[in-house]
Coordinates of C-alpha atoms in Angstrom, one line a residue:
M1 CA 0.0 0.0 0.0
T2 CA 1.4 3.4 -1.0
G3 CA 1.8 6.3 1.4
A4 CA -1.0 8.2 -0.2
A5 CA -3.3 5.2 0.2
V6 CA -2.4 4.9 3.9
L7 CA -3.1 8.6 4.5
A8 CA -6.5 8.2 2.7
A9 CA -7.3 5.2 4.8
L10 CA -6.4 7.1 8.0
A11 CA -8.5 10.1 6.9
H12 CA -11.5 7.8 6.2
A13 CA -11.0 6.1 9.6
A14 CA -10.8 9.5 11.3
G15 CA -14.1 10.5 9.7
S16 CA -15.8 7.2 10.6
F17 CA -14.5 6.5 14.1
G18 CA -13.0 9.8 15.3
P19 CA -16.2 11.4 16.6
G20 CA -17.1 8.3 18.6
L21 CA -13.6 8.1 20.1
L22 CA -13.9 11.8 21.2
A23 CA -17.1 11.1 23.0
A24 CA -15.6 7.9 24.6
A25 CA -12.5 9.8 25.6
V26 CA -14.4 12.0 28.0
G27 CA -17.2 9.6 28.8
T28 CA -15.3 6.5 29.7
P29 CA -13.9 7.9 33.1
V30 CA -17.5 8.7 34.1
A31 CA -18.8 5.3 33.0
I32 CA -16.1 3.6 35.0
L33 CA -16.8 5.8 38.0
A34 CA -20.5 4.7 37.8
A35 CA -19.4 1.1 37.5
C36 CA -17.5 1.4 40.7
A37 CA -20.7 2.1 42.5
I38 CA -21.3 -1.6 42.6
S39 CA -19.1 -4.0 44.5
R40 CA -17.9 -5.9 41.4
G41 CA -16.8 -2.7 39.8
R42 CA -15.0 -1.6 42.9
R43 CA -13.0 -4.8 43.1
R44 CA -11.9 -4.3 39.5
S45 CA -11.3 -0.6 39.8
P46 CA -7.5 -0.6 39.6
A47 CA -7.7 -2.4 36.2
L48 CA -10.5 -0.2 35.0
M49 CA -8.5 3.0 35.9
V50 CA -5.7 1.7 33.6
L51 CA -8.2 1.2 30.8
A52 CA -10.0 4.6 31.2
P53 CA -7.6 6.6 29.0
L54 CA -7.4 4.1 26.1
P55 CA -10.2 5.8 24.0
A56 CA -8.3 9.1 24.3
L57 CA -5.1 7.5 23.2
A58 CA -6.8 5.9 20.2
A59 CA -8.3 9.2 19.2
A60 CA -5.0 11.0 19.5
L61 CA -3.3 8.4 17.3
L62 CA -6.0 8.7 14.7
A63 CA -5.9 12.5 14.6
G64 CA -2.1 12.7 14.8
F65 CA -1.5 10.3 11.9
G66 CA -4.8 10.9 10.0
A67 CA -6.8 14.1 9.9
P68 CA -8.6 16.4 12.4
F69 CA -12.1 15.5 13.4
S70 CA -14.9 16.8 15.6
Y71 CA -18.0 15.7 17.5
K72 CA -21.2 17.6 18.5
S73 CA -23.6 16.2 21.1
R74 CA -27.3 16.2 20.1
A75 CA -28.4 15.9 23.7
F76 CA -26.1 18.4 25.3
D77 CA -24.6 21.7 24.0
V78 CA -21.1 20.1 23.8
T79 CA -18.7 20.3 20.9
L80 CA -15.4 18.4 20.8
A81 CA -12.6 18.7 18.2
L82 CA -9.1 17.3 17.8
D83 CA -6.4 18.9 15.7
A84 CA -2.6 18.3 15.6
P85 CA -1.6 20.2 18.8
G86 CA -4.5 18.8 20.8
A87 CA -3.8 15.3 19.5
M88 CA -0.1 15.5 20.5
L89 CA -0.9 16.6 24.1
L90 CA -3.9 14.3 24.4
G91 CA -1.8 11.3 23.4
A92 CA 1.0 12.1 25.8
A93 CA -1.4 12.7 28.6
A94 CA -3.3 9.5 28.0
L95 CA 0.0 7.5 28.0
L96 CA 0.9 9.1 31.3
W97 CA -2.5 8.4 32.9
I98 CA -2.2 4.8 31.8
G99 CA 1.3 4.3 33.2
A100 CA 0.5 6.2 36.5
A101 CA -2.8 4.2 37.0
F102 CA -0.8 1.0 36.6
Y103 CA 1.7 2.3 39.1
A104 CA -1.1 3.4 41.5
G105 CA -2.7 -0.1 41.3
A106 CA 0.7 -1.7 42.2
D107 CA 0.9 0.8 45.1
G108 CA -2.4 -0.3 46.4
R109 CA -4.4 2.8 45.6
G110 CA -7.8 3.2 44.0
G111 CA -9.0 -0.2 45.2
D112 CA -12.2 -1.3 46.9
G113 CA -11.6 0.7 50.1
D114 CA -10.1 3.8 48.5
G115 CA -13.2 5.4 47.1
R116 CA -12.1 9.1 47.5
F117 CA -8.8 8.5 45.6
R118 CA -10.6 6.6 42.9
A119 CA -13.3 9.2 42.4
S120 CA -10.8 12.1 42.4
W121 CA -8.6 10.2 40.0
L122 CA -11.3 9.5 37.4
L123 CA -12.9 13.0 37.6
T124 CA -9.5 14.7 37.2
L125 CA -8.8 12.3 34.3
M126 CA -12.0 13.3 32.6
G127 CA -11.1 17.0 32.9
S128 CA -7.4 16.4 31.9
L129 CA -8.5 14.7 28.7
G130 CA -11.4 17.0 28.1
V131 CA -9.4 20.3 27.9
F132 CA -7.5 19.0 24.9
V133 CA -10.6 18.3 22.9
A134 CA -13.1 21.0 24.0
S135 CA -13.9 23.4 21.2
D136 CA -16.4 25.8 22.8
L137 CA -16.1 28.1 25.8
L138 CA -18.5 26.3 28.0
T139 CA -17.1 22.9 27.4
F140 CA -13.6 24.1 27.9
F141 CA -14.5 25.8 31.2
L142 CA -16.2 22.8 32.5
A143 CA -13.3 20.5 31.6
F144 CA -10.9 23.0 33.1
A145 CA -12.8 23.0 36.3
L146 CA -12.8 19.2 36.4
V147 CA -9.1 19.0 35.9
S148 CA -8.6 21.4 38.7
L149 CA -11.1 20.9 41.5
P150 CA -11.2 17.1 42.0
A151 CA -7.4 17.1 42.1
Y152 CA -7.8 18.3 45.7
G153 CA -8.7 14.8 46.7
L154 CA -5.5 13.5 45.1
I155 CA -3.3 16.0 46.9
I156 CA -4.7 15.2 50.4
A157 CA -4.9 11.4 49.8
D158 CA -2.2 10.5 52.3
D159 CA -2.6 12.3 55.6
N160 CA -4.0 15.4 57.3
A161 CA -0.7 17.2 57.0
S162 CA -1.3 17.5 53.2
R163 CA -4.6 19.4 53.8
R164 CA -2.7 22.7 54.1
A165 CA -1.2 22.0 50.6
G166 CA -4.7 21.2 49.4
A167 CA -6.1 24.4 50.8
V168 CA -3.4 26.5 49.2
Y169 CA -4.0 24.7 45.9
M170 CA -7.7 25.3 46.1
A171 CA -7.2 29.0 46.8
F172 CA -5.0 29.4 43.7
T173 CA -7.4 27.2 41.7
V174 CA -10.5 29.2 42.5
A175 CA -8.7 32.5 41.9
G176 CA -7.5 31.3 38.5
E177 CA -10.9 30.0 37.4
T178 CA -12.5 33.3 38.5
L179 CA -10.1 35.2 36.3
L180 CA -10.8 32.7 33.5
L181 CA -14.5 33.0 33.8
M182 CA -14.4 36.8 33.6
G183 CA -12.2 36.6 30.6
F184 CA -14.5 34.1 28.8
V185 CA -17.5 36.4 29.4
L186 CA -15.6 39.3 27.7
L187 CA -14.5 36.9 24.9
A188 CA -18.1 35.9 24.2
A189 CA -19.2 39.6 24.4
G190 CA -16.7 40.5 21.7
E191 CA -17.8 37.9 19.2
P192 CA -20.3 39.8 16.9
N193 CA -22.3 36.7 15.8
G194 CA -22.8 35.3 19.3
S195 CA -20.7 32.2 18.6
L196 CA -19.1 30.4 21.6
Q197 CA -16.7 28.4 19.5
I198 CA -13.1 29.0 20.6
R199 CA -11.9 29.6 17.1
D200 CA -14.6 32.3 16.6
V201 CA -14.0 34.2 19.8
V202 CA -10.2 34.2 19.3
A203 CA -10.6 35.4 15.7
A204 CA -12.7 38.3 16.9
L205 CA -10.4 39.2 19.8
P206 CA -8.2 41.7 18.0
G207 CA -11.2 43.8 16.9
S208 CA -13.1 43.4 20.2
P209 CA -13.6 46.6 22.4
W210 CA -12.9 44.3 25.4
G211 CA -10.0 42.5 23.6
G212 CA -7.2 43.8 25.9
A213 CA -9.1 43.1 29.1
A214 CA -10.2 39.6 27.9
L215 CA -6.7 38.7 26.9
A216 CA -5.2 39.9 30.2
L217 CA -7.8 37.9 32.2
V218 CA -7.4 34.7 30.2
V219 CA -3.6 34.8 30.2
A220 CA -3.6 35.4 34.0
G221 CA -5.9 32.5 34.5
F222 CA -3.7 30.1 32.5
V223 CA -0.4 31.5 33.9
M224 CA -1.8 30.7 37.4
K225 CA -2.6 27.2 36.3
I226 CA 0.9 26.4 34.9
G227 CA 2.5 27.9 37.9
L228 CA 4.7 30.7 36.6
A229 CA 6.5 32.7 39.2
P230 CA 5.4 34.6 41.2
L231 CA 2.0 32.7 41.0
H232 CA 3.7 29.3 41.6
G233 CA 3.4 28.9 45.3
W234 CA 0.8 26.2 45.2
M235 CA 2.9 23.9 42.9
P236 CA 5.7 22.8 45.3
L237 CA 3.3 22.3 48.1
A238 CA 0.8 20.3 46.1
Y239 CA 3.3 18.1 44.3
T240 CA 5.3 17.4 47.5
A241 CA 2.1 16.4 49.4
A242 CA 0.5 14.3 46.8
P243 CA 1.3 10.6 46.5
L244 CA 3.7 9.7 43.7
P245 CA 1.2 8.5 41.1
A246 CA -1.0 11.6 41.7
A247 CA 2.0 13.9 41.6
A248 CA 3.0 12.3 38.3
V249 CA -0.3 13.0 36.6
L250 CA -0.8 16.4 38.2
S251 CA 2.7 17.7 37.2
G252 CA 2.8 16.0 33.8
A253 CA -0.7 16.0 32.4
A254 CA -3.1 18.1 34.5
V255 CA -0.9 21.3 34.5
K256 CA -1.0 21.2 30.7
A257 CA -4.6 22.4 30.9
G258 CA -3.0 25.8 31.1
V259 CA -0.7 25.1 28.2
I260 CA -3.5 24.1 25.9
G261 CA -5.3 27.2 27.1
L262 CA -2.5 29.4 25.8
I263 CA -2.4 27.4 22.6
R264 CA -6.1 27.7 22.0
F265 CA -6.8 31.3 23.2
L266 CA -3.7 33.3 22.1
P267 CA -4.4 34.9 18.7
F268 CA -1.3 33.6 16.9
S269 CA -2.7 34.8 13.5
H270 CA -2.2 38.4 14.7
A271 CA 1.2 39.5 15.8
L272 CA 1.0 41.2 19.2
P273 CA 4.6 42.1 20.1
A274 CA 4.0 43.7 23.5
W275 CA 1.8 40.9 24.8
G276 CA 4.0 38.2 23.4
E277 CA 7.3 39.6 24.6
G278 CA 5.7 40.3 28.0
L279 CA 4.7 36.7 28.4
A280 CA 8.1 35.5 27.2
I281 CA 9.9 37.7 29.8
L282 CA 7.6 36.4 32.5
G283 CA 8.3 32.8 31.3
L284 CA 12.1 33.3 31.4
F285 CA 11.9 34.8 34.8
S286 CA 10.0 31.7 36.0
A287 CA 12.5 29.5 34.2
F288 CA 15.5 30.8 36.2
Y289 CA 13.5 31.4 39.4
G290 CA 12.5 27.7 39.5
V291 CA 16.2 26.7 39.2
A292 CA 17.3 29.1 41.9
L293 CA 14.8 27.8 44.4
G294 CA 15.0 24.2 43.3
I295 CA 18.7 23.8 44.1
T296 CA 18.0 24.8 47.7
Q297 CA 15.6 21.9 48.3
T298 CA 16.4 18.4 49.5
N299 CA 13.1 16.4 48.9
P300 CA 13.2 14.9 45.4
K301 CA 9.5 15.6 44.9
T302 CA 10.0 19.3 45.8
I303 CA 12.9 19.6 43.4
L304 CA 10.8 18.2 40.6
A305 CA 8.1 20.7 41.5
Y306 CA 10.4 23.7 41.1
S307 CA 11.7 22.1 37.9
S308 CA 8.1 22.3 36.6
V309 CA 8.0 26.0 37.5
S310 CA 11.1 26.4 35.4
Q311 CA 10.0 24.2 32.4
M312 CA 6.5 25.9 32.3
G313 CA 8.4 29.1 32.0
V314 CA 10.2 27.9 28.9
I315 CA 6.9 26.8 27.4
A316 CA 5.3 30.2 28.2
A317 CA 8.3 31.9 26.5
V318 CA 7.8 29.8 23.4
A319 CA 4.1 30.7 23.2
G320 CA 4.9 34.3 23.9
M321 CA 7.4 34.6 21.1
G322 CA 5.0 32.9 18.8
L323 CA 2.4 35.5 19.7
A324 CA 4.9 38.4 19.3
S325 CA 5.7 37.4 15.7
G326 CA 2.3 36.0 14.6
D327 CA 3.9 32.6 14.1
L328 CA 1.3 30.0 13.1
R329 CA 3.7 27.2 13.7
A330 CA 4.1 28.1 17.4
P331 CA 1.0 26.2 18.6
L332 CA 2.4 22.9 17.3
D333 CA 5.9 23.5 18.4
T334 CA 4.7 24.5 21.9
A335 CA 2.5 21.4 22.0
F336 CA 5.5 19.1 21.1
Y337 CA 7.7 20.7 23.8
A338 CA 4.9 20.3 26.3
A339 CA 4.1 16.7 25.3
H340 CA 7.8 15.8 26.0
H341 CA 7.5 17.4 29.4
V342 CA 4.2 15.5 30.1
L343 CA 5.9 12.2 29.7
V344 CA 9.3 12.9 31.2
K345 CA 8.1 14.8 34.3
G346 CA 5.5 12.2 35.0
A347 CA 8.0 9.4 34.6
L348 CA 10.5 11.2 36.9
F349 CA 8.0 11.4 39.8
L350 CA 7.3 7.6 39.4
A351 CA 11.1 7.1 39.3
I352 CA 11.3 8.3 43.0
G353 CA 9.2 5.3 44.1
A354 CA 10.8 2.9 41.6
C355 CA 14.3 3.6 42.8
A356 CA 13.2 2.9 46.4
A357 CA 11.3 -0.2 45.4
A358 CA 14.3 -1.6 43.5
G359 CA 16.3 -1.9 46.6
A360 CA 20.0 -1.4 47.1
R361 CA 21.1 -4.2 44.8
R362 CA 18.9 -3.3 41.9
H363 CA 18.8 0.5 42.5
W364 CA 20.9 1.2 39.3
L365 CA 18.3 -0.5 37.1
A366 CA 15.8 2.2 37.9
F367 CA 18.3 5.0 38.5
L368 CA 20.0 4.9 35.1
P369 CA 16.8 5.4 33.0
A370 CA 15.8 8.2 35.5
A371 CA 19.2 9.9 34.9
A372 CA 18.7 9.8 31.1
L373 CA 15.2 11.2 31.4
A374 CA 16.2 13.9 33.9
L375 CA 19.0 15.2 31.6
S376 CA 16.6 14.9 28.6
L377 CA 14.8 17.9 30.1
A378 CA 18.0 19.9 29.6
G379 CA 18.3 18.8 25.9
L380 CA 20.8 16.0 26.2
P381 CA 21.8 14.9 22.7
F382 CA 20.1 11.8 21.3
T383 CA 17.1 12.3 23.7
G384 CA 13.6 13.6 23.2
G385 CA 14.7 16.8 25.0
A386 CA 17.1 17.6 22.2
L387 CA 14.2 17.2 19.7
A388 CA 12.1 19.5 21.9
K389 CA 14.8 22.2 22.0
L390 CA 15.2 21.9 18.2
A391 CA 11.4 22.2 17.6
V392 CA 11.1 25.5 19.4
K393 CA 14.4 27.0 18.3
G394 CA 12.8 28.9 15.3
T395 CA 9.9 30.2 17.4
L396 CA 12.2 31.6 20.1
G397 CA 14.4 33.3 17.5
S398 CA 18.0 34.3 17.7
G399 CA 17.7 37.5 19.8
A400 CA 18.0 38.0 23.6
I401 CA 14.9 35.8 24.4
G402 CA 16.2 33.0 22.3
A403 CA 19.7 33.2 23.9
L404 CA 18.3 33.3 27.4
A405 CA 16.0 30.3 26.7
S406 CA 18.9 28.4 25.3
F407 CA 21.0 29.2 28.4
S408 CA 18.2 28.1 30.7
A409 CA 19.4 24.6 29.7
A410 CA 22.4 25.2 31.9
G411 CA 20.1 25.8 34.9
T412 CA 18.0 22.8 34.0
T413 CA 21.2 20.6 33.9
L414 CA 22.2 21.9 37.3
L415 CA 18.8 21.3 38.8
M416 CA 18.4 17.8 37.3
L417 CA 21.9 16.7 38.6
H418 CA 20.9 18.0 42.0
F419 CA 17.7 15.9 41.7
L420 CA 19.7 12.8 40.8
F421 CA 22.0 13.4 43.7
R422 CA 19.1 13.7 46.1
L423 CA 17.4 10.7 44.5
A424 CA 20.4 8.6 45.2
R425 CA 20.6 9.7 48.8
N426 CA 16.9 9.8 49.6
P427 CA 15.0 7.6 47.1
S428 CA 11.5 8.1 48.4
P429 CA 9.8 9.9 51.3
D430 CA 6.5 8.3 50.4
R431 CA 4.8 5.1 51.7
G432 CA 4.9 3.9 48.1
A433 CA 8.5 2.8 48.5
R434 CA 7.6 -0.8 49.0
T435 CA 9.1 -3.5 46.8
S436 CA 6.8 -4.5 44.0
G437 CA 7.6 -6.2 40.7
Q438 CA 4.4 -4.7 39.2
L439 CA 5.5 -1.2 40.4
L440 CA 8.9 -1.6 38.7
S441 CA 7.2 -2.9 35.5
A442 CA 5.0 0.2 35.5
W443 CA 8.0 2.5 35.9
F444 CA 10.0 0.8 33.1
A445 CA 7.1 0.9 30.7
M446 CA 6.6 4.6 31.4
A447 CA 10.3 5.3 31.0
L448 CA 10.4 3.5 27.7
A449 CA 7.3 5.4 26.4
S450 CA 9.0 8.7 27.5
I451 CA 12.1 7.9 25.6
L452 CA 10.5 6.6 22.4
A453 CA 7.4 8.8 22.0
P454 CA 9.2 12.1 21.2
W455 CA 11.0 10.4 18.3
L456 CA 7.7 9.2 16.9
L457 CA 6.0 12.6 17.3
F458 CA 8.8 14.9 16.1
P459 CA 8.1 14.2 12.3
L460 CA 4.5 15.5 12.9
T461 CA 6.0 18.9 13.6
G462 CA 7.4 19.0 10.1
G463 CA 11.0 18.4 11.3
H464 CA 13.4 15.7 10.2
L465 CA 15.0 13.4 12.7
S466 CA 18.3 13.7 10.9
D467 CA 18.4 17.4 11.7
A468 CA 18.9 16.5 15.4
L469 CA 21.8 14.2 14.6
T470 CA 24.1 16.6 12.7
P471 CA 27.3 17.6 14.4
A472 CA 26.1 21.2 14.7
A473 CA 22.9 20.2 16.3
L474 CA 24.7 17.9 18.8
R475 CA 27.1 20.7 19.8
E476 CA 24.2 23.2 20.2
S477 CA 22.4 20.7 22.4
L478 CA 25.4 19.9 24.5
W479 CA 27.2 23.3 25.1
P480 CA 24.5 24.9 27.4
M481 CA 24.6 21.8 29.6
L482 CA 28.4 22.1 30.3
P483 CA 28.2 25.2 32.6
G484 CA 25.3 23.5 34.5
A485 CA 27.4 20.3 35.0
A486 CA 30.4 22.4 36.1
L487 CA 28.3 24.1 38.8
A488 CA 26.9 20.8 40.1
L489 CA 30.2 19.8 41.8
P490 CA 30.5 22.9 44.0
L491 CA 26.7 22.6 44.7
W492 CA 27.1 19.1 46.0
R493 CA 30.1 20.1 48.1
W494 CA 28.9 23.4 49.5
G495 CA 25.2 23.3 48.9
G496 CA 24.5 22.9 52.6
R497 CA 25.5 26.5 53.1
L498 CA 22.8 27.8 50.9
P499 CA 19.6 29.1 52.4
H500 CA 16.8 26.6 52.5
P501 CA 13.5 28.3 51.9
P502 CA 10.5 26.1 52.6
A503 CA 8.5 24.5 49.7
G504 CA 6.0 27.1 48.4
D505 CA 8.3 29.9 49.3
I506 CA 6.1 32.8 48.4
V507 CA 3.0 31.2 50.1
V508 CA 5.0 30.7 53.3
I509 CA 6.1 34.3 53.3
G510 CA 2.5 35.4 52.7
E511 CA 1.3 33.3 55.6
K512 CA 3.8 34.8 57.9
I513 CA 2.8 38.3 56.8
I514 CA -0.9 37.4 57.4
R515 CA -0.1 36.0 60.9
A516 CA 1.9 39.1 61.7
S517 CA -1.0 41.3 60.5
Y518 CA -3.2 39.4 62.9
G519 CA -0.8 40.3 65.7
A520 CA -0.5 43.9 64.6
G521 CA -4.3 44.1 64.4
A522 CA -4.6 42.9 67.9
A523 CA -2.0 45.3 69.2
L524 CA -3.7 48.2 67.5
E525 CA -7.0 47.2 69.1
R526 CA -5.3 47.3 72.5
V527 CA -3.7 50.7 71.8
E528 CA -7.1 52.0 70.6
A529 CA -8.8 50.7 73.8
G530 CA -6.1 52.4 75.9
I531 CA -6.5 55.7 74.1
R532 CA -10.3 55.6 74.6
Q533 CA -9.6 55.6 78.4
W534 CA -7.8 58.9 78.1
P535 CA -10.1 61.7 76.8
A536 CA -7.2 64.2 76.5
A537 CA -5.2 61.8 74.4
A538 CA -8.3 61.1 72.3
M539 CA -8.9 64.8 71.7
A540 CA -5.2 65.3 70.8
L541 CA -5.4 62.5 68.3
L542 CA -8.6 64.1 66.8
G543 CA -6.8 67.5 66.7
I544 CA -3.8 66.0 64.8
A545 CA -6.2 64.4 62.3
I546 CA -7.9 67.8 61.7
I547 CA -4.7 69.7 61.3
L548 CA -3.4 67.1 58.8
G549 CA -6.6 67.2 56.8
A550 CA -6.6 71.0 56.7
A551 CA -3.0 71.0 55.5
M552 CA -3.8 68.7 52.7
A553 CA -6.9 70.7 51.7
T554 CA -4.9 73.9 51.5
G555 CA -2.0 72.4 49.6
F556 CA 0.7 72.6 52.3

């Protein structure tokens, strides 16, 4: 069969089976949740959780290698569609959810007696997959809420100590969704024909009288979701508190709801230099801030959380530069970079438990793939990370933004070597560190998928694999890593002298300020009560207030 015949067959299959797969992608988690209401379904729930993302994976494969397709519900006002960027992220997210569910089952989670974890998992899964296929404002907002709100149950799954992290997460989540809802209202108001389709409201955005306000609100909502500094405080707390399989899907897949939001709602067809460059600068600030805070941490989960703050910054910089230049290739390039992060970051969280489960004698079996994946985030040659860096090189450009983004690989190298150092010394702080052959199998399968999938996806971006294997490309991937590797040695030796801010640095500072304000408020009340007991002092205070008011009124 010729290549043209294969493409024609895939296009036909997409038109025939694609709409049904889209409906199944978002409906299967709900159906499984309903099945778990009966005892037989609860007993089989770990296996069912593994199967839940399979329709989404099938839809992603069909759209990625075939043609875009859509689905419109006759019973509900819901429209779903899948294009190349959405398919890339949907497929990567589905793979991660499958691997993490397999790991969770091996870890004893989601079974008959773990109903809250199971329900939170399936509802978050529904939202995580739904955001990549939603094509209208209402459906997108509902999916975005589902990927965000039920995740609270995953964060607090282990103990009461994690409830603080859950509360902080919910505060940021509600704030972000409030901003997003206001932005969606303005987007809908600016569409002259009353359409709620995302493509229509975004096309109308440049000419809308509320365009600037709508764009600001929407970007702020998505920036909060992806955890760019200084709106990142929830991320280290949540990922550190969540059990390993939950941290894997939250850091890898769920946070990409903000990435697909930027891809869907930024008007890339209209160059907006000020908006784009502003987003890129914020992203690069987050990229370096995440590294600076990450190297002060000792918990491997917290280090990975700050790595996400950094990597989400690079992704935001790519999207921002695409918006600044009106680059229509930016959505696909951003999606590929983010898809690589989905798989690798999720696998690295699972590696924490796998290294502990392997034991001292087999520790290297889990550690060596983890090391390759960690350095892949920095762009190590011959890895998917090198392909991701190559994919976004043109979008970032050759100016200052591009140079800083390239140099951020040095910081990522330093942070990932620090993670590997801590992983070797403190494999897992979680209860999921028990030895399990099934757990190790889940980890190895996820690691293999993380290594191979970027090589299969890269040609879909229009690139050629041979481009990443030229001597020039290999040098360009390697040189930014060398300064980071050189800094790792003094960090390992003298890193103990660095300050050690707590996880969620900004949140902790805010909490201290609030507690101090409570104390100051109480002190002021005591002072006020004392003043009231002295009429002369009270009259003097009133006289000072009158004098100051008169002075301001007369211009002195």
